[in-house]
PDB file of C-alpha atoms in Angstrom:
ATOM      1  CA  MET A   9      52.563  33.842  -7.390  1.00 77.00           C
ATOM      2  CA  LYS A  10      56.130  32.809  -6.633  1.00 85.00           C
ATOM      3  CA  VAL A  11      58.215  30.726  -4.246  1.00 89.00           C
ATOM      4  CA  GLY A  12      58.628  32.460  -0.883  1.00 89.00           C
ATOM      5  CA  GLN A  13      55.355  34.364  -1.187  1.00 88.00           C
ATOM      6  CA  TYR A  14      52.864  34.208   1.678  1.00 88.00           C
ATOM      7  CA  ILE A  15      49.428  32.929   0.730  1.00 83.00           C
ATOM      8  CA  ARG A  16      46.079  32.485   2.442  1.00 82.00           C
ATOM      9  CA  LEU A  17      43.841  29.465   2.059  1.00 80.00           C
ATOM     10  CA  ILE A  18      40.359  30.361   0.897  1.00 76.00           C
ATOM     11  CA  ASN A  19      38.712  27.872   3.272  1.00 79.00           C
ATOM     12  CA  PRO A  20      41.119  25.636   5.230  1.00 78.00           C
ATOM     13  CA  VAL A  21      38.281  23.627   6.808  1.00 78.00           C
ATOM     14  CA  ASN A  22      37.285  22.390   3.343  1.00 78.00           C
ATOM     15  CA  ILE A  23      40.809  21.052   2.807  1.00 77.00           C
ATOM     16  CA  PHE A  24      41.850  19.763   6.232  1.00 80.00           C
ATOM     17  CA  PRO A  25      39.972  18.238   9.177  1.00 83.00           C
ATOM     18  CA  GLN A  26      38.624  20.866  11.579  1.00 85.00           C
ATOM     19  CA  GLU A  27      41.212  20.230  14.305  1.00 84.00           C
ATOM     20  CA  MET A  28      44.100  20.383  11.844  1.00 81.00           C
ATOM     21  CA  ALA A  29      42.737  23.514  10.132  1.00 80.00           C
ATOM     22  CA  GLU A  30      42.573  25.308  13.489  1.00 82.00           C
ATOM     23  CA  LYS A  31      46.126  24.233  14.326  1.00 80.00           C
ATOM     24  CA  ILE A  32      47.826  25.266  11.086  1.00 80.00           C
ATOM     25  CA  GLY A  33      45.694  28.338  10.346  1.00 78.00           C
ATOM     26  CA  SER A  34      45.100  29.713   6.887  1.00 78.00           C
ATOM     27  CA  PHE A  35      48.439  31.377   6.085  1.00 85.00           C
ATOM     28  CA  GLY A  36      51.454  29.646   4.615  1.00 85.00           C
ATOM     29  CA  ILE A  37      54.500  30.144   2.402  1.00 87.00           C
ATOM     30  CA  ILE A  38      54.790  28.812  -1.131  1.00 84.00           C
ATOM     31  CA  ARG A  39      57.712  26.388  -1.382  1.00 85.00           C
ATOM     32  CA  GLY A  40      57.251  25.024  -4.880  1.00 83.00           C
ATOM     33  CA  PHE A  41      55.008  24.217  -7.818  1.00 81.00           C
ATOM     34  CA  LYS A  42      54.132  20.999  -9.602  1.00 77.00           C
ATOM     35  CA  TYR A  43      52.530  20.940 -13.019  1.00 75.00           C
ATOM     36  CA  VAL A  44      50.187  17.950 -13.200  1.00 73.00           C
ATOM     37  CA  ASN A  45      49.291  18.771 -16.798  1.00 71.00           C
ATOM     38  CA  TYR A  46      49.095  21.897 -18.922  1.00 66.00           C
ATOM     39  CA  ASN A  47      46.042  23.296 -17.122  1.00 67.00           C
ATOM     40  CA  LEU A  48      46.313  21.874 -13.585  1.00 69.00           C
ATOM     41  CA  ILE A  49      48.883  23.273 -11.158  1.00 71.00           C
ATOM     42  CA  THR A  50      49.476  22.196  -7.568  1.00 76.00           C
ATOM     43  CA  VAL A  51      51.422  24.307  -5.105  1.00 79.00           C
ATOM     44  CA  ILE A  52      53.461  23.084  -2.152  1.00 79.00           C
ATOM     45  CA  VAL A  53      52.637  25.274   0.839  1.00 81.00           C
ATOM     46  CA  GLU A  54      54.494  25.230   4.143  1.00 82.00           C
ATOM     47  CA  PHE A  55      52.482  26.105   7.255  1.00 82.00           C
ATOM     48  CA  SER A  56      55.292  25.294   9.682  1.00 75.00           C
ATOM     49  CA  PRO A  57      58.687  23.584   9.299  1.00 71.00           C
ATOM     50  CA  CYS A  58      57.068  20.161   9.693  1.00 70.00           C
ATOM     51  CA  CYS A  59      53.810  20.846   7.907  1.00 76.00           C
ATOM     52  CA  ARG A  60      53.885  20.933   4.068  1.00 79.00           C
ATOM     53  CA  PHE A  61      51.008  20.116   1.759  1.00 76.00           C
ATOM     54  CA  TRP A  62      50.315  19.971  -1.963  1.00 74.00           C
ATOM     55  CA  LEU A  63      47.265  22.109  -2.732  1.00 73.00           C
ATOM     56  CA  PHE A  64      45.427  22.861  -5.934  1.00 68.00           C
ATOM     57  CA  TYR A  65      45.983  26.338  -7.311  1.00 63.00           C
ATOM     58  CA  ASP A  66      42.316  27.316  -6.855  1.00 61.00           C
ATOM     59  CA  GLU A  67      42.390  26.582  -3.095  1.00 61.00           C
ATOM     60  CA  ILE A  68      44.610  29.571  -2.352  1.00 63.00           C
ATOM     61  CA  GLU A  69      44.372  33.297  -2.982  1.00 54.00           C
TER      62      GLU A  69
END
């Protein structure tokens, strides 16, 4: 997994409200990583130019 790679959310409705999940879809581009601690990684994913979210590593595939 690297910056610029396309990813797919495993279940966007579990992460976002239904209306938002339908609007942004399940595919995004990785824009960065943040190490919370040695075993927990979050990933910044961009779904559109104005739509970026921090997600836990296990929410994407």
